[in-house]
GROMACS .gro file of C-alpha atoms in nm:
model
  216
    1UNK     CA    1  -1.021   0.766  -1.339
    2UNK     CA    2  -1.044   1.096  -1.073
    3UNK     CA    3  -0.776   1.254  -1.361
    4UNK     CA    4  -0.623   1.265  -1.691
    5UNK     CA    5  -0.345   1.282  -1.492
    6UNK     CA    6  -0.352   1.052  -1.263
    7UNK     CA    7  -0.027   0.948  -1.034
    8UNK     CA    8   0.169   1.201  -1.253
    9UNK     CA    9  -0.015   1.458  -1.076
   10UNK     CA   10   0.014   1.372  -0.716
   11UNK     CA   11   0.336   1.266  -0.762
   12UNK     CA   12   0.382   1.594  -0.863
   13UNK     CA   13   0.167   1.772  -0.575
   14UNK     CA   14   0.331   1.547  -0.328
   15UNK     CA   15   0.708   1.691  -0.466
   16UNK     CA   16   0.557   1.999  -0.435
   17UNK     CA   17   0.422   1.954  -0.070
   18UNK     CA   18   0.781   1.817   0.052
   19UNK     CA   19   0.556   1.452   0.134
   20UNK     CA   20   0.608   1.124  -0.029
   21UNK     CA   21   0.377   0.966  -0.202
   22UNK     CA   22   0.300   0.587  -0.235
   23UNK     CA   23   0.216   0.402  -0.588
   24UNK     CA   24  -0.020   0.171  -0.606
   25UNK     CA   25   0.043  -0.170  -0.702
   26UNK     CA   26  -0.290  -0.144  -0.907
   27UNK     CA   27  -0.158   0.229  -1.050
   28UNK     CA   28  -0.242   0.306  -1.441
   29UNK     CA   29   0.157   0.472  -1.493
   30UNK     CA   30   0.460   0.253  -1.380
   31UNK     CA   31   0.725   0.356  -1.097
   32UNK     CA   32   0.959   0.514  -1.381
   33UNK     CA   33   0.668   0.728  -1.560
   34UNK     CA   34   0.624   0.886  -1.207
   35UNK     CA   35   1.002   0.897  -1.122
   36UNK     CA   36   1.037   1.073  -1.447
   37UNK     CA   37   0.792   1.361  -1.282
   38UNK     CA   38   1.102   1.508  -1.045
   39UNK     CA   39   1.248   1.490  -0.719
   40UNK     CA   40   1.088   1.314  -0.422
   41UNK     CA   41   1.028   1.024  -0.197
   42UNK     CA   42   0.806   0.756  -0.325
   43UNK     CA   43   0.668   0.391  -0.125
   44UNK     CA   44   0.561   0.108  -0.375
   45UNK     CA   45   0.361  -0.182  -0.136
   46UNK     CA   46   0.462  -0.538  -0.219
   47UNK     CA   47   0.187  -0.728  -0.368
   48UNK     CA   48   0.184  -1.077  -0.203
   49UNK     CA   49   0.056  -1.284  -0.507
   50UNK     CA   50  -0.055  -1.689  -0.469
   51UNK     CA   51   0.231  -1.892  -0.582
   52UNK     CA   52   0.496  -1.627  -0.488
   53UNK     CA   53   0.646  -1.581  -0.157
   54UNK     CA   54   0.578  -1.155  -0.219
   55UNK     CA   55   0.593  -1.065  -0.578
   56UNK     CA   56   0.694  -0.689  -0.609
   57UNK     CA   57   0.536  -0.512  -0.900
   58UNK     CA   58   0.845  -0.292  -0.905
   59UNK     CA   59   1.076  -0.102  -0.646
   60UNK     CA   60   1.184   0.267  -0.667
   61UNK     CA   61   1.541   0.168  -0.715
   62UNK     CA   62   1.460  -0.067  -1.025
   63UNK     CA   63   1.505  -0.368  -0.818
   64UNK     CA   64   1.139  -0.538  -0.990
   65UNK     CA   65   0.975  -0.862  -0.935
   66UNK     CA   66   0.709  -0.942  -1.137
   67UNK     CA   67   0.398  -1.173  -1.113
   68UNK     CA   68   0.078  -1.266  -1.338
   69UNK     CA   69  -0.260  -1.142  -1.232
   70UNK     CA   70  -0.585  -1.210  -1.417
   71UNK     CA   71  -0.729  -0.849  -1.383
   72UNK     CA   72  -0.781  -0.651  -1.677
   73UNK     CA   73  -0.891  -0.230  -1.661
   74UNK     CA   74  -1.105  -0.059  -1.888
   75UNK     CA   75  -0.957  -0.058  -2.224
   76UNK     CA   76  -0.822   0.319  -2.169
   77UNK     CA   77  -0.645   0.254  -1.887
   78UNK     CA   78  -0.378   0.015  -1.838
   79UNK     CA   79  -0.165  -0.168  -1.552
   80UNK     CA   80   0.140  -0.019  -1.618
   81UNK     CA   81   0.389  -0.201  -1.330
   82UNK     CA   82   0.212  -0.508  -1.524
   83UNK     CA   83   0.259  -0.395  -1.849
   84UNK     CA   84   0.400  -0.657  -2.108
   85UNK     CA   85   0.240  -0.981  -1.886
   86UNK     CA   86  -0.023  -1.213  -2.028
   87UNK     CA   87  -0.283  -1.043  -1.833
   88UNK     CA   88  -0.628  -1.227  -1.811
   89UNK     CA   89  -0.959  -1.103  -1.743
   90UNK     CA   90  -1.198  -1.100  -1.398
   91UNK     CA   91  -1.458  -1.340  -1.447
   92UNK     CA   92  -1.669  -1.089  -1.235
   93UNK     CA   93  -1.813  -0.788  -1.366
   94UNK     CA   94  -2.043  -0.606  -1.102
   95UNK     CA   95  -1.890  -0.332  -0.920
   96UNK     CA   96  -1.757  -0.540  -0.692
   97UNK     CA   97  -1.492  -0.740  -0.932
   98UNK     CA   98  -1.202  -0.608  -0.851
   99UNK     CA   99  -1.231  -0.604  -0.490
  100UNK     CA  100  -1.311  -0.979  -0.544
  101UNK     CA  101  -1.051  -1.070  -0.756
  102UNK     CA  102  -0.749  -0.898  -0.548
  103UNK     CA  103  -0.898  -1.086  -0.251
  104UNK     CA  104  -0.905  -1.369  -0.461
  105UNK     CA  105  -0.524  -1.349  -0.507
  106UNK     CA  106  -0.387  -1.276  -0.205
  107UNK     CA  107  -0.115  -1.518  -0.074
  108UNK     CA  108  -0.246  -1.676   0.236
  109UNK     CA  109   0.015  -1.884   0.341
  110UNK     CA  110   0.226  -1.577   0.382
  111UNK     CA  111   0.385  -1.531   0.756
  112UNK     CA  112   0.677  -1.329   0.882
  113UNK     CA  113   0.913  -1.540   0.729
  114UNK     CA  114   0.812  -1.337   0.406
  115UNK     CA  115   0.974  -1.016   0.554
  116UNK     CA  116   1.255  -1.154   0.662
  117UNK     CA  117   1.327  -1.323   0.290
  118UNK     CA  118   1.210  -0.933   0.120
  119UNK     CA  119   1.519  -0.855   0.346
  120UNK     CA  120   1.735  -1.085   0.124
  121UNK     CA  121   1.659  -0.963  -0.198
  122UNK     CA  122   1.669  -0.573  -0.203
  123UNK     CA  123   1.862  -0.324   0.031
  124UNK     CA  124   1.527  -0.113   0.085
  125UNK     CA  125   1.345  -0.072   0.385
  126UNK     CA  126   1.038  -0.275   0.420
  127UNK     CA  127   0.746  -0.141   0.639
  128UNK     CA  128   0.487  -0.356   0.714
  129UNK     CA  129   0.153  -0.294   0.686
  130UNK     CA  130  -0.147  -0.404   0.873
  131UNK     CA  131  -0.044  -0.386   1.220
  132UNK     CA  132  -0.335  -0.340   1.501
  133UNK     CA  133  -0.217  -0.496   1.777
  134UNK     CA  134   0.053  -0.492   1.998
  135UNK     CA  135   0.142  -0.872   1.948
  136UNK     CA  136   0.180  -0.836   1.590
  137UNK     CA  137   0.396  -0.469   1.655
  138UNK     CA  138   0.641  -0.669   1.819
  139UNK     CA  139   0.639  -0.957   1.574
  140UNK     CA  140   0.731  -0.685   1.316
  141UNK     CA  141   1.028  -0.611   1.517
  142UNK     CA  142   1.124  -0.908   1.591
  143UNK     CA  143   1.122  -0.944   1.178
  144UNK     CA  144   1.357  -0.657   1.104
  145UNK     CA  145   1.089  -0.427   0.967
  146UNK     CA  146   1.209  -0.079   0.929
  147UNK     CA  147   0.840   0.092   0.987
  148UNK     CA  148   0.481  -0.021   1.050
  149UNK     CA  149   0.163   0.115   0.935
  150UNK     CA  150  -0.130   0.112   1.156
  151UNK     CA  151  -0.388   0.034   0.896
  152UNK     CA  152  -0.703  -0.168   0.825
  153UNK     CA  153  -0.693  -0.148   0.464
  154UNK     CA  154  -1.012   0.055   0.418
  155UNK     CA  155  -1.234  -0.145   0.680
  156UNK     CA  156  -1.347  -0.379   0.349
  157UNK     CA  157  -1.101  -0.648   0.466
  158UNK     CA  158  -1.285  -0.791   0.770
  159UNK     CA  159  -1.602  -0.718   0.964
  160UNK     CA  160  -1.585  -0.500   1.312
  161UNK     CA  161  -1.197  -0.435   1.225
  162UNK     CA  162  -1.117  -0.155   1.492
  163UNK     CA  163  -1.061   0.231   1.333
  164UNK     CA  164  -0.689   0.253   1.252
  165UNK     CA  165  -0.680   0.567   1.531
  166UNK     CA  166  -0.844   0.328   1.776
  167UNK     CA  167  -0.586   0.043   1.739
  168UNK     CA  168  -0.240   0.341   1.728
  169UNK     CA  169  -0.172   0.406   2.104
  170UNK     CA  170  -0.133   0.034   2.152
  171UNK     CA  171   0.064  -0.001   1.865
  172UNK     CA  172   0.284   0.318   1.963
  173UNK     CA  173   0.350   0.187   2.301
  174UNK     CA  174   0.443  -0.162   2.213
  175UNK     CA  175   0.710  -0.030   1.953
  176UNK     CA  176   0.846   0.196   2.265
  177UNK     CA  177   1.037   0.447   2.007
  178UNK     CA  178   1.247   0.123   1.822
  179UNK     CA  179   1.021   0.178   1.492
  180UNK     CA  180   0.884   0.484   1.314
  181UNK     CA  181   0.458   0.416   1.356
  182UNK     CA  182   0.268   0.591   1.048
  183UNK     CA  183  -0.161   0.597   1.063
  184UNK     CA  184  -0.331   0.495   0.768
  185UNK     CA  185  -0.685   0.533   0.680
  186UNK     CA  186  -0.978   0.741   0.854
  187UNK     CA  187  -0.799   1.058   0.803
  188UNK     CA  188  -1.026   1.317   0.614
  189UNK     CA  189  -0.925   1.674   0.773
  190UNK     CA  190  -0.622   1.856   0.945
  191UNK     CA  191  -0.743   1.766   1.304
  192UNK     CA  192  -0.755   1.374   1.212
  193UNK     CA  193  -0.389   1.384   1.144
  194UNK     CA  194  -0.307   1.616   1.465
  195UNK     CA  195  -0.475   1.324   1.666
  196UNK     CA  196  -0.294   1.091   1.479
  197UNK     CA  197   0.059   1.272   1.555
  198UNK     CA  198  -0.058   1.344   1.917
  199UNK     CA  199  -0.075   0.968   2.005
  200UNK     CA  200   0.236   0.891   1.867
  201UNK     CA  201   0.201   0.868   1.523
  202UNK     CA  202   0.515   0.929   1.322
  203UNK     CA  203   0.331   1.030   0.999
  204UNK     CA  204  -0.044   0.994   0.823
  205UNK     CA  205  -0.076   0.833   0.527
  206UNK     CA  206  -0.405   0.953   0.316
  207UNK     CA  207  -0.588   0.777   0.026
  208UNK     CA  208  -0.922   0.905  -0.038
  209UNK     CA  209  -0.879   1.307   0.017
  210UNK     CA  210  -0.668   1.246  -0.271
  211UNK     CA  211  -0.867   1.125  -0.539
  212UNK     CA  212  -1.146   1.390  -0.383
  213UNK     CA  213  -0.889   1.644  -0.482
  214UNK     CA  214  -0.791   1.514  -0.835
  215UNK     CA  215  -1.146   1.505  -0.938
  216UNK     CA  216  -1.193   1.867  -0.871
   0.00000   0.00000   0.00000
């Protein structure tokens, strides 16, 4: 929507930048359209789907689970890590649909069982996402994650949800140097992301500065 381009291009810029760059689950070209852009290291998020233990959209290393959604995009773009699937359509249409409907279908049973069965079916490392606590950094651990991402998935998940930078030093310190600790969300300049690395943060992950840049 920011760009004809879309994913190809930051895939692209990321390569470029020597960063990796993470596909969403929701993006309009599939994980082999932006493989097929070059070198580099790419993330793909699991989507946890109702009626699936973790459906996976795809995984870099063609490993794919699939699952049906009932979300359709405008008619020129396209879900392409859904593509072929007997798609549906949102029964909202305010600007608020999708947001609904992904909330909608978000596995809620899910616990840390989930990671430890991800574990079982594909040889990649699985970094969990939504950490803000120390009790849950340990949990992640004690699950075999390979990473965790301090993140609050854009404030728009629950009310009074502390800032991601808020919630990293405790975070950082419960990990004590076992797990790699990334920051996502908040970050809009260079000085965000030197806080970010100053209390421990192993990397930044950005979302929005991104599309601001495509659009340009």
């Amino acid at each position: 929507m920011a760009h004809p381009e879309g994913e190809y291009a930051t895939a692209r810029a990321a390569s470029a930048a020597g960063t990796i760059m993470t596909l969403s689950s929701w993006a309009t070209s599939s994980v082999e359209e932006v493989a097929s852009t070059g070198p580099g290291i790419r993330f793909f998020p699991a989507l946890c789907i109702q009626g699936q233990a973790c459906s996976c959209a795809a995984y870099w290393d063609a490993e794919k689970l699939t699952s049906k959604t009932d979300l359709t995009y405008p008619p020129f773009l396209t879900l392409k890590n859904f593509e072929g699937l007997d798609l549906g359509k949102m029964n909202r249409t305010d600007d608020s649909g999708l947001a609904s409907y992904v909330a909608g279908q978000i596995d809620r049973s899910l616990s840390w069982k989930d990671v430890k069965w991800l574990q079982t079916i594909t040889s990649l490392p699985i970094l969990v996402k939504g950490v803000l606590t120390a009790e849950d950094a340990r949990l992640a651990i004690q699950a075999g994650a390979a990473g965790i991402i301090v993140s609050n998935h854009g404030a728009r998940q629950l009310d009074y949800v502390p800032a991601t930078i808020m919630a990293l030093e405790e975070v950082v310190k419960a990990v004590q140097g076992r797990l790699p600790v990334f920051l996502d969300g908040g970050v809009r300049r260079g000085t965000d992301v030197f806080k970010a690395l100053a209390l421990g943060a192993s990397g930044i992950f950005i979302g929005r500065p991104v599309v601001f840049f495509l659009s340009c």
